[in-house]
Short mmCIF file of C-alpha atoms and ligand atoms in Angstrom, two decimals:
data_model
loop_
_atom_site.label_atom_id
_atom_site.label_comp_id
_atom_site.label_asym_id
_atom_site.label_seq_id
_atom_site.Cartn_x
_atom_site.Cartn_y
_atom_site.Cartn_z
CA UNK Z 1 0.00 0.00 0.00
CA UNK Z 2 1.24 3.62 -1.22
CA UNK Z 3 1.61 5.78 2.03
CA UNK Z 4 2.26 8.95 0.31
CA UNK Z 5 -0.02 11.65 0.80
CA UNK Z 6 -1.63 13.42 -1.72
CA UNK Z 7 -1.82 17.17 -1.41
CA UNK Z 8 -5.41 17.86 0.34
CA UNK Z 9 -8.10 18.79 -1.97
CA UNK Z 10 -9.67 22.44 -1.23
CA UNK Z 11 -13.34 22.95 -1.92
CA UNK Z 12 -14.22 24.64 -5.14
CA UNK Z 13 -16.65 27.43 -4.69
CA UNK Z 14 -19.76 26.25 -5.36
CA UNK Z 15 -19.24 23.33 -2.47
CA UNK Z 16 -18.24 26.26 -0.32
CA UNK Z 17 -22.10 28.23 -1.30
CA UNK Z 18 -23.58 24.71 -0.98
CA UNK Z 19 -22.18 24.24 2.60
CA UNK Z 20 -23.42 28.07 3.91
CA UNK Z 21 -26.64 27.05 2.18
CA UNK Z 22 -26.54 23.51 4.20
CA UNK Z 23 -25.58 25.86 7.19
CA UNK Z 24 -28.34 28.22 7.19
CA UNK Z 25 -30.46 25.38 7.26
CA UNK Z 26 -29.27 24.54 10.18
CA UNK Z 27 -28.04 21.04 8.79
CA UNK Z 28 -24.45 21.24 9.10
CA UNK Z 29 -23.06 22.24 12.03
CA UNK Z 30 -21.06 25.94 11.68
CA UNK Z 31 -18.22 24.45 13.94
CA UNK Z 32 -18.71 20.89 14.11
CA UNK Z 33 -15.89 18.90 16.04
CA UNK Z 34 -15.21 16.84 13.24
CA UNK Z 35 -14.68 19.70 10.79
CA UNK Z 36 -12.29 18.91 8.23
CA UNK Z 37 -11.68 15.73 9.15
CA UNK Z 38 -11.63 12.28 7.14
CA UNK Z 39 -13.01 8.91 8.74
CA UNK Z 40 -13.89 5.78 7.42
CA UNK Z 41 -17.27 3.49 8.88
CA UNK Z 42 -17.39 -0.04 8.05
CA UNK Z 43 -20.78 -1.53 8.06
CA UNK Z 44 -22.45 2.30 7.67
CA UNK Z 45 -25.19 1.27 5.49
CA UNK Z 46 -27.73 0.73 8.39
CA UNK Z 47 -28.06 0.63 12.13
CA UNK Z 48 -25.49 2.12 14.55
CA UNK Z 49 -23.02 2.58 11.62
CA UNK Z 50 -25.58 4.34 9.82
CA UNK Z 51 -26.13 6.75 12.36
CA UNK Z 52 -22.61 6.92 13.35
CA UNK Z 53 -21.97 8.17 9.66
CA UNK Z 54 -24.50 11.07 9.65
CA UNK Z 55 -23.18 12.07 13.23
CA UNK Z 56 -19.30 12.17 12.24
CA UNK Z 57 -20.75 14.12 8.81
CA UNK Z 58 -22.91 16.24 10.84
CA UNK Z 59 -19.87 17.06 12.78
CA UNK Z 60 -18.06 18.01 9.72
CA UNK Z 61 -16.25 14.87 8.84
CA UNK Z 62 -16.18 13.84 5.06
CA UNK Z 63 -17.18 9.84 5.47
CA UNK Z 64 -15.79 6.78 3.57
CA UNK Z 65 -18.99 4.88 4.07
CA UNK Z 66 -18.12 1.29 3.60
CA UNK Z 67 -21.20 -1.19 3.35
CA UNK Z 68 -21.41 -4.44 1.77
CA UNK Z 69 -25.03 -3.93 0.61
CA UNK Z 70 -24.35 -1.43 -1.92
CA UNK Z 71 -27.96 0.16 -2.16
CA UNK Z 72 -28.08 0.73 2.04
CA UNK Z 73 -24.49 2.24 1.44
CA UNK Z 74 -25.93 4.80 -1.04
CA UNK Z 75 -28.68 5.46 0.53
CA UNK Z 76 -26.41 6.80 3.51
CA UNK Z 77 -23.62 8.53 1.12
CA UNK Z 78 -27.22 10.42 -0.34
CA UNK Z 79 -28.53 11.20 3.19
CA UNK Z 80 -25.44 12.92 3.97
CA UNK Z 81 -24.72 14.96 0.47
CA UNK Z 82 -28.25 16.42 0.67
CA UNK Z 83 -27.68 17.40 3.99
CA UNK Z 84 -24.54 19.40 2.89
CA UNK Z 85 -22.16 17.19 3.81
CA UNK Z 86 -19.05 14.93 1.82
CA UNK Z 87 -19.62 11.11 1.93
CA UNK Z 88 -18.70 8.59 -0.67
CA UNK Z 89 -19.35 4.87 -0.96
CA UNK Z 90 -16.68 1.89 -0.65
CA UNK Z 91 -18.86 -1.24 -0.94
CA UNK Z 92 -17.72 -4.72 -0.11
CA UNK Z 93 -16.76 -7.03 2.81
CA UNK Z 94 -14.71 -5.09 5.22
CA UNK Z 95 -12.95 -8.17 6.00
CA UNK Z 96 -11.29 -8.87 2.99
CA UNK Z 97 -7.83 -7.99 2.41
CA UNK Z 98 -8.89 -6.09 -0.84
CA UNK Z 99 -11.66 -4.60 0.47
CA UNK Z 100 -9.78 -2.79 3.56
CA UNK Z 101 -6.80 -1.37 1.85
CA UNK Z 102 -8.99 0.24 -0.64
CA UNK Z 103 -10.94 1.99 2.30
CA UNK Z 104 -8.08 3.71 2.75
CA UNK Z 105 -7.15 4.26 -0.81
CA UNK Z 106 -10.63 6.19 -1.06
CA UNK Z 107 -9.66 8.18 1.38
CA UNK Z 108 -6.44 9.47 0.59
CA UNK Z 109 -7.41 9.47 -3.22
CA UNK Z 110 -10.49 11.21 -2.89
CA UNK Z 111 -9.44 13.72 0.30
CA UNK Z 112 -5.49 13.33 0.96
CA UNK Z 113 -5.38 11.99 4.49
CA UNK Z 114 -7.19 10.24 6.54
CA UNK Z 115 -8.07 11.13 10.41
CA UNK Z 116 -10.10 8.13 11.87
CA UNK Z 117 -11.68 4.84 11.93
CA UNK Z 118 -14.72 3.29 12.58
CA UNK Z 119 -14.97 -0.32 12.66
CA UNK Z 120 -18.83 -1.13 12.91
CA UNK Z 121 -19.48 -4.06 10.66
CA UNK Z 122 -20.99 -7.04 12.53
CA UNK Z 123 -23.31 -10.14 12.05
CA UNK Z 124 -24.70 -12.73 14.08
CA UNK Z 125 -25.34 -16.26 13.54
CA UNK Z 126 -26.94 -17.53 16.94
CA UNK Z 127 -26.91 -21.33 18.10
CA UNK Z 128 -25.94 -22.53 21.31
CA UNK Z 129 -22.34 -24.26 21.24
CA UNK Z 130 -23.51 -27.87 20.87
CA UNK Z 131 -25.52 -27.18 17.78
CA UNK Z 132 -23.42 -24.73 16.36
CA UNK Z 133 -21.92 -25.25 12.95
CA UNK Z 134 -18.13 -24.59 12.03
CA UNK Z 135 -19.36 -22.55 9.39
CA UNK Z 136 -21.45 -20.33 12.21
CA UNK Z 137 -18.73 -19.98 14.03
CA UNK Z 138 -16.60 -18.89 11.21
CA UNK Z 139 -18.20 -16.34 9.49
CA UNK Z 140 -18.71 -14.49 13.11
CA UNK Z 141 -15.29 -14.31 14.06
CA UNK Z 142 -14.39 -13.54 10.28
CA UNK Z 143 -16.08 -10.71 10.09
CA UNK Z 144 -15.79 -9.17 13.33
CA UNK Z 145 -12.35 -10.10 14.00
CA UNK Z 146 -10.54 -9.93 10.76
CA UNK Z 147 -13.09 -6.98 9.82
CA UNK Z 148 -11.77 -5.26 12.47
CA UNK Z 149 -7.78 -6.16 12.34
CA UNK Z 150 -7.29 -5.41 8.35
CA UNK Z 151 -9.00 -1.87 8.39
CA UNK Z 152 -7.08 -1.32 11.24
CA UNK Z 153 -3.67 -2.22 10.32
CA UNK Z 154 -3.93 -0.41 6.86
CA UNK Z 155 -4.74 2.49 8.67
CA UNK Z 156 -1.85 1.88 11.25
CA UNK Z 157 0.52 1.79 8.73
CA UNK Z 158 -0.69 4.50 6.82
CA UNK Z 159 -0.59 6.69 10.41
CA UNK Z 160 2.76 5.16 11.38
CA UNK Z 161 4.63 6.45 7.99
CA UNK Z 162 2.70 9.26 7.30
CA UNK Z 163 2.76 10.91 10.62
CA UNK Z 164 -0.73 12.15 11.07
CA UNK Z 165 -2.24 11.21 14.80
CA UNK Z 166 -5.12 8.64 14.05
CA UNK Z 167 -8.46 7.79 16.21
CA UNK Z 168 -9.87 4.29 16.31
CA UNK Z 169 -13.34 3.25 17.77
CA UNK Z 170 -13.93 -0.53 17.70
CA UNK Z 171 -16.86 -2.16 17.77
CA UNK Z 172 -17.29 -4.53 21.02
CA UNK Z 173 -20.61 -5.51 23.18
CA UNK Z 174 -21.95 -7.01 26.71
CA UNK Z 175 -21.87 -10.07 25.06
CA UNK Z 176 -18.50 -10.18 25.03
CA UNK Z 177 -17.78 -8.62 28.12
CA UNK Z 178 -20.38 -9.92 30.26
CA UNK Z 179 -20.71 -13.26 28.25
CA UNK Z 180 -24.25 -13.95 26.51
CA UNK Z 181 -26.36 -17.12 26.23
CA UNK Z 182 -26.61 -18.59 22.64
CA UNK Z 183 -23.43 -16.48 21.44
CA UNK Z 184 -20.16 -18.39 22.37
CA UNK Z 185 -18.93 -17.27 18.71
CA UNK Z 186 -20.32 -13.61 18.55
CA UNK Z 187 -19.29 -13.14 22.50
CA UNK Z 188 -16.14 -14.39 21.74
CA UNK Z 189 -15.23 -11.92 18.89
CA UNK Z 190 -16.31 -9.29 21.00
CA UNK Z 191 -14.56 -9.73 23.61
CA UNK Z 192 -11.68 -10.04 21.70
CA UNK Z 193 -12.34 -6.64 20.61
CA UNK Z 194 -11.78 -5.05 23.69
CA UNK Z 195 -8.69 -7.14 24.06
CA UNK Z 196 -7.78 -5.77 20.10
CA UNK Z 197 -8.55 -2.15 20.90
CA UNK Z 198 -6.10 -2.35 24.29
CA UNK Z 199 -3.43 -4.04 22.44
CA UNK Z 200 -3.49 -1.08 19.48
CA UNK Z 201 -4.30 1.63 21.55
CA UNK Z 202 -0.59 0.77 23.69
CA UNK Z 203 1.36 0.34 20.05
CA UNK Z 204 -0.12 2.73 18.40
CA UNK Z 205 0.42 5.90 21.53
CA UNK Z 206 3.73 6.30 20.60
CA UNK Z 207 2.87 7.60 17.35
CA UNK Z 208 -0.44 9.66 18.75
CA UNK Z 209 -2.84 7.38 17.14
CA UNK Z 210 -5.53 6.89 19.62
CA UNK Z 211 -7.65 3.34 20.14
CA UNK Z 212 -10.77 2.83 21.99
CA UNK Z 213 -14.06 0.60 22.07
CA UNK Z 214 -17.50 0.75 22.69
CA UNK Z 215 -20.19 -1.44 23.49
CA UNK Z 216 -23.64 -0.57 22.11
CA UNK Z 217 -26.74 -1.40 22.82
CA UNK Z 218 -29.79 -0.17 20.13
CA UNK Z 219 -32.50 -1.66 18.30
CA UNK Z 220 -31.55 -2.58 14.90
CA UNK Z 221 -31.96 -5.39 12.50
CA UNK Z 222 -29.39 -7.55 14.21
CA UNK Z 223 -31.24 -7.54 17.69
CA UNK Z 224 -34.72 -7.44 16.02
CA UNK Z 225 -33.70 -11.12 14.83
CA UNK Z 226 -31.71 -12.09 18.00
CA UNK Z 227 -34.65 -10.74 21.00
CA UNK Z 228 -37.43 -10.52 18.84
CA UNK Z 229 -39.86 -7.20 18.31
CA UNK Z 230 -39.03 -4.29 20.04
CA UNK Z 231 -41.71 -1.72 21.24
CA UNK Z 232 -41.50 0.92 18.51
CA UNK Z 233 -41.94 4.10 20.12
CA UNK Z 234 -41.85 6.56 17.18
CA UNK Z 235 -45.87 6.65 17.39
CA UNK Z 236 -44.99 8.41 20.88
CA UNK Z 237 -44.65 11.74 19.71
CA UNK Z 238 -41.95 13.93 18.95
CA UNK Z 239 -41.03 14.94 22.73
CA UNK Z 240 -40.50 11.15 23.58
CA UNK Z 241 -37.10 9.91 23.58
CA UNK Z 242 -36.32 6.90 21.72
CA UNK Z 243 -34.11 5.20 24.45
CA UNK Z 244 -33.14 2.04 21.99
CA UNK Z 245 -32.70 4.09 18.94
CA UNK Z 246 -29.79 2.93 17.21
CA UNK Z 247 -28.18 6.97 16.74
CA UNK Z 248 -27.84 7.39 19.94
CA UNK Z 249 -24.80 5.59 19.82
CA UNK Z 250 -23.04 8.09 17.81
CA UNK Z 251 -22.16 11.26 19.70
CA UNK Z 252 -20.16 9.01 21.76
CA UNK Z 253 -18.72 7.77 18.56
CA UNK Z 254 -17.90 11.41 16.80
CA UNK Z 255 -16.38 12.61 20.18
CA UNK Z 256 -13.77 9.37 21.01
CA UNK Z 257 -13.02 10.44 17.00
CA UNK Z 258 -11.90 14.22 17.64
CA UNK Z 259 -9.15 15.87 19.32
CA UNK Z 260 -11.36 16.50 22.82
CA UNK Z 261 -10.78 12.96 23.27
CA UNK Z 262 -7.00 13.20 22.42
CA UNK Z 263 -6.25 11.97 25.82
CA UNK Z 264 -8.48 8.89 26.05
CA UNK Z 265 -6.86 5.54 24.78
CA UNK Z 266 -7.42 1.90 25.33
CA UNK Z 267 -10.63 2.14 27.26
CA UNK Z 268 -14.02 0.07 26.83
CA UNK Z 269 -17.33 2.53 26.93
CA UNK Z 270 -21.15 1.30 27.01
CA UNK Z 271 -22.92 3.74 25.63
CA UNK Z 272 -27.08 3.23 24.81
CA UNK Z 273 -30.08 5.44 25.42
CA UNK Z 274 -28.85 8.60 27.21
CA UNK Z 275 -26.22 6.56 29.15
CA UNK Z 276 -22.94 6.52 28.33
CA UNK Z 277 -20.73 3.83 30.61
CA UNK Z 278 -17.02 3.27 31.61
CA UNK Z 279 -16.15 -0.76 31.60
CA UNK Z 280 -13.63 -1.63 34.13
CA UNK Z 281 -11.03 -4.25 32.52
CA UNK Z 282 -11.00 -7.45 34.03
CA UNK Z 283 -8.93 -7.40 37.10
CA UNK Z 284 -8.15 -9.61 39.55
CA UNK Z 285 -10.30 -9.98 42.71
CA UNK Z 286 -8.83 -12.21 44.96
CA UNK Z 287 -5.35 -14.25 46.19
CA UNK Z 288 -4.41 -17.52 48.02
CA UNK Z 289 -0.69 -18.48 47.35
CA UNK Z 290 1.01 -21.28 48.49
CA UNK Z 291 4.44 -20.16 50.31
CA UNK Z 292 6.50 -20.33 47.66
CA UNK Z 293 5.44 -23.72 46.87
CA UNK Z 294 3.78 -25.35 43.88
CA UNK Z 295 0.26 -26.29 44.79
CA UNK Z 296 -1.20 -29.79 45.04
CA UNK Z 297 -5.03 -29.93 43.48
CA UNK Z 298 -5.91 -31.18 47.11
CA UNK Z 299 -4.33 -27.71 48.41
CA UNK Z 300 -6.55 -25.67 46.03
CA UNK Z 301 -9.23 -28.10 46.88
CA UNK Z 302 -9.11 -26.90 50.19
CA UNK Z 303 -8.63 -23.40 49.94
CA UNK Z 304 -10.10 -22.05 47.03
CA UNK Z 305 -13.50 -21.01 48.81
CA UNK Z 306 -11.15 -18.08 50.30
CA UNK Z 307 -11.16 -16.69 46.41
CA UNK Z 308 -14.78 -16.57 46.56
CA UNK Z 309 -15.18 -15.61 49.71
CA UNK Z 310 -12.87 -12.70 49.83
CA UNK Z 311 -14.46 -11.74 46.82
CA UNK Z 312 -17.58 -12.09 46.91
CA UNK Z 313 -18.06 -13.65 43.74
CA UNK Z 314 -20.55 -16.43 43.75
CA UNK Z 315 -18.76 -19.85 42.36
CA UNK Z 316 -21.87 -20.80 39.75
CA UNK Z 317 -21.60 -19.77 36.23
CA UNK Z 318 -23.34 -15.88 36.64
CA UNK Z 319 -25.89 -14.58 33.99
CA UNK Z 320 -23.91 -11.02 34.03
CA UNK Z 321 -26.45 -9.67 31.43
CA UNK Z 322 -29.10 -10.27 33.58
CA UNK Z 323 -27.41 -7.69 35.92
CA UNK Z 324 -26.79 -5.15 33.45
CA UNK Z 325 -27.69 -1.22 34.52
CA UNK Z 326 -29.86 -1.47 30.57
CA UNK Z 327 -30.79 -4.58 28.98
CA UNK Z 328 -33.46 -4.63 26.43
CA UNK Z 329 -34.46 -8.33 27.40
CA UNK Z 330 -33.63 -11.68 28.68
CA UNK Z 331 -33.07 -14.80 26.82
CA UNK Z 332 -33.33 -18.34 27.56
CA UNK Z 333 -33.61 -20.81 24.61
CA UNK Z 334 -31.82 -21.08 21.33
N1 NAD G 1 -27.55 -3.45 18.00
C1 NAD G 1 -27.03 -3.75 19.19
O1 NAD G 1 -27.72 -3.73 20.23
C2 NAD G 1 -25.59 -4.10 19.30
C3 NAD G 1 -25.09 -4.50 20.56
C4 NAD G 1 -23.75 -4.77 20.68
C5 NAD G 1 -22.91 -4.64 19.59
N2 NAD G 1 -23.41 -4.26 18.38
C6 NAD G 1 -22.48 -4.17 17.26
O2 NAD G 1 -22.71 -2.95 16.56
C7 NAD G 1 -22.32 -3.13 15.21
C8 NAD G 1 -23.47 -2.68 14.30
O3 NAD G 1 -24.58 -3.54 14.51
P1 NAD G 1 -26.09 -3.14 14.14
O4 NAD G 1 -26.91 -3.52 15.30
O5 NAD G 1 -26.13 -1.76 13.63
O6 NAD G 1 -26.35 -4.21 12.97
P2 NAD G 1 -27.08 -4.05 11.55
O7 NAD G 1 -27.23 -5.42 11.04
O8 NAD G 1 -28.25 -3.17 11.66
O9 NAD G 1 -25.97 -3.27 10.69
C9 NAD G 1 -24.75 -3.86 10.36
C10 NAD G 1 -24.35 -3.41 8.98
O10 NAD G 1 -23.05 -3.96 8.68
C11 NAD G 1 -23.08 -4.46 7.35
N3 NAD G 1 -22.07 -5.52 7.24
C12 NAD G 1 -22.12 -6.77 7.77
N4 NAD G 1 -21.00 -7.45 7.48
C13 NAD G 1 -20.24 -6.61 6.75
C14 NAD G 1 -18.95 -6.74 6.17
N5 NAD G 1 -18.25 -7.88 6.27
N6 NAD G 1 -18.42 -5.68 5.50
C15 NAD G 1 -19.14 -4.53 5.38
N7 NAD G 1 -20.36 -4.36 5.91
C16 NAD G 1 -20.89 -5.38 6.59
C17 NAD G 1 -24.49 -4.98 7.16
O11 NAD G 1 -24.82 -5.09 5.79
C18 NAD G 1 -25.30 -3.91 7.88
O12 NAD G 1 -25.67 -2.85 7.04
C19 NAD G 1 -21.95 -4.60 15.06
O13 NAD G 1 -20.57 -4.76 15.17
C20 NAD G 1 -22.66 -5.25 16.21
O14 NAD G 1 -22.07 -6.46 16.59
C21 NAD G 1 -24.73 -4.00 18.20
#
């Protein structure tokens, strides 16, 4: 991949009318905290990413909307043009190698630099692990995990030679985190996420490229088929806020991708409704040690109640979700 960067392309003057028109309208921002700035969302053609692209455009970022349904993807780049903003369309599967090095190719062709990241782009395939299928297992962790580490490393190695400070928000979730019935292959993509977004976020400081995740929670069309109908409360009036609506996700988003966020790396954020969360990593609760001895099993046989009671953590597998602050429902079968 060419890291040279092209010489930034200024607006010609009728983009420059177009965007006090836009402005006066009260559609683009006048100061946004994005302004200028180039980012790329994977998966933007619908739900969270979807919104996450308007936000970062509304903000003033010019998006590289990247969608492997190319008529959602279009829909978005459309949305955002005649709304005064810069957007253009990348279609294909984020997590091919082809597909991810020309993200960043569109955005250095098209705008000369690129700023930040988004890696959305998820999918489920639900079964509990004895009926699972190798290929349900595979296509989760593909896409999540490899459509998270090729976007990425293009764009660290663009940011490493070129010099320009980076932001990256990964996509994680609870069910990862917290561990979710019926989702051993989605849960465990996630939560290698977080472990993903630690790992570059400590690499990547020394060259000022910043690397955090968050873990969303929204109705979209991946929970509508994983918990089933969701109230819709649009009917509700104007006035009533939409707690599960899928762009409220974003602001979080657009700030972790400016500079007011410059000083945040490597951290894990919930963020749904009007609630935006900070995940403690996992840590350890609890000692016994053996006087510089190697145990015996019949040692830790006897002893290790003193981890759980020193704790406080109950021995029996734990349904964490069900003890989530917000949790739009609880499952049971698959
Ligand atoms: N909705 C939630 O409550 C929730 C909770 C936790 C995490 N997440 C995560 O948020 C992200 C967005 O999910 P959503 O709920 O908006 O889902 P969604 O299905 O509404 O949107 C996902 C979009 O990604 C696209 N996509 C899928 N695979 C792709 C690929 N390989 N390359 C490019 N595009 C691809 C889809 O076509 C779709 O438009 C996912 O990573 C998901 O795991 C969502």
């Amino acid at each position: 991949m060419t890291t040279t960067v092209p010489t930034p392309v200024s607006s010609p003057p009728g983009a420059v009318l177009a965007e006090c028109a836009a402005e006066v309208l009260g559609r683009v921002p006048a100061m946004g905290l994005l302004d200028g700035r180039i980012v790329i969302v994977t998966g933007a053609g619908r739900g969270i990413g979807r919104g996450e692209a308007l936000e970062l455009a509304r903000e003033g970022a010019r998006v590289v909307v990247n969608e492997l349904d190319a008529d959602a993807g279009e829909q978005v780049v459309d949305e955002i043009t005649a709304a005064g903003g810069e957007a253009v369309l990348d279609t294909g599967d984020c997590s091919e190698d082809e597909t991810a090095q020309s993200l960043i190719a569109t955005a250095l062709d098209r705008w000369g630099r690129l700023d930040a990241l988004v890696n959305n782009a998820g999918i489920l395939r639900d079964r509990t692990i004895a009926k699972m299928s190798a290929d349900e297992w595979d296509a989760v962790i593909k896409v999540h995990l490899r459509g998270h580490f090729l976007p990425t490393h293009y764009a660290c190695a663009y940011w490493k030679e070129s010099g320009n400070q980076g932001r990256i928000v990964c996509t994680a979730s609870t069910s990862g985190l917290l561990g979710n019935f019926g989702q051993a292959n989605y849960g465990t993509a996630k939560a290698g996420i977080a472990a993903f977004s630690t790992i570059v976020a400590m690499e990547m400081a020394r060259y000022g490229v910043r690397c955090n995740a968050i873990a969303p929670a929204a109705r979209t069309r991946m929970t509508e088929s994983a918990y089933g109908a969701f109230k819709d409360l649009s009917d509700e009036g104007e006035e009533s806020f939409d707690f599960w609506h899928p762009d409220n996700v974003a602001p979080l988003v657009a700030y972790l991708c400016s500079d007011t966020a410059g000083d945040i790396s490597g951290k894990v954020f919930g963020v749904q409704g009007d609630a935006v969360e900070l995940y403690q990593p996992f840590t350890s609760a609890a000692v016994i040690q053996n006087h510089d001895a190697r145990w015996t099993a019949e040692g830790i046989a006897a002893r290790a109640h003193e981890l759980f009671d020193e704790s406080g953590i109950e021995p029996e597998v734990e349904n964490m979700m069900a003890k989530l602050r917000f949790s739009m429902t609880e499952r049971s079968t698959l």
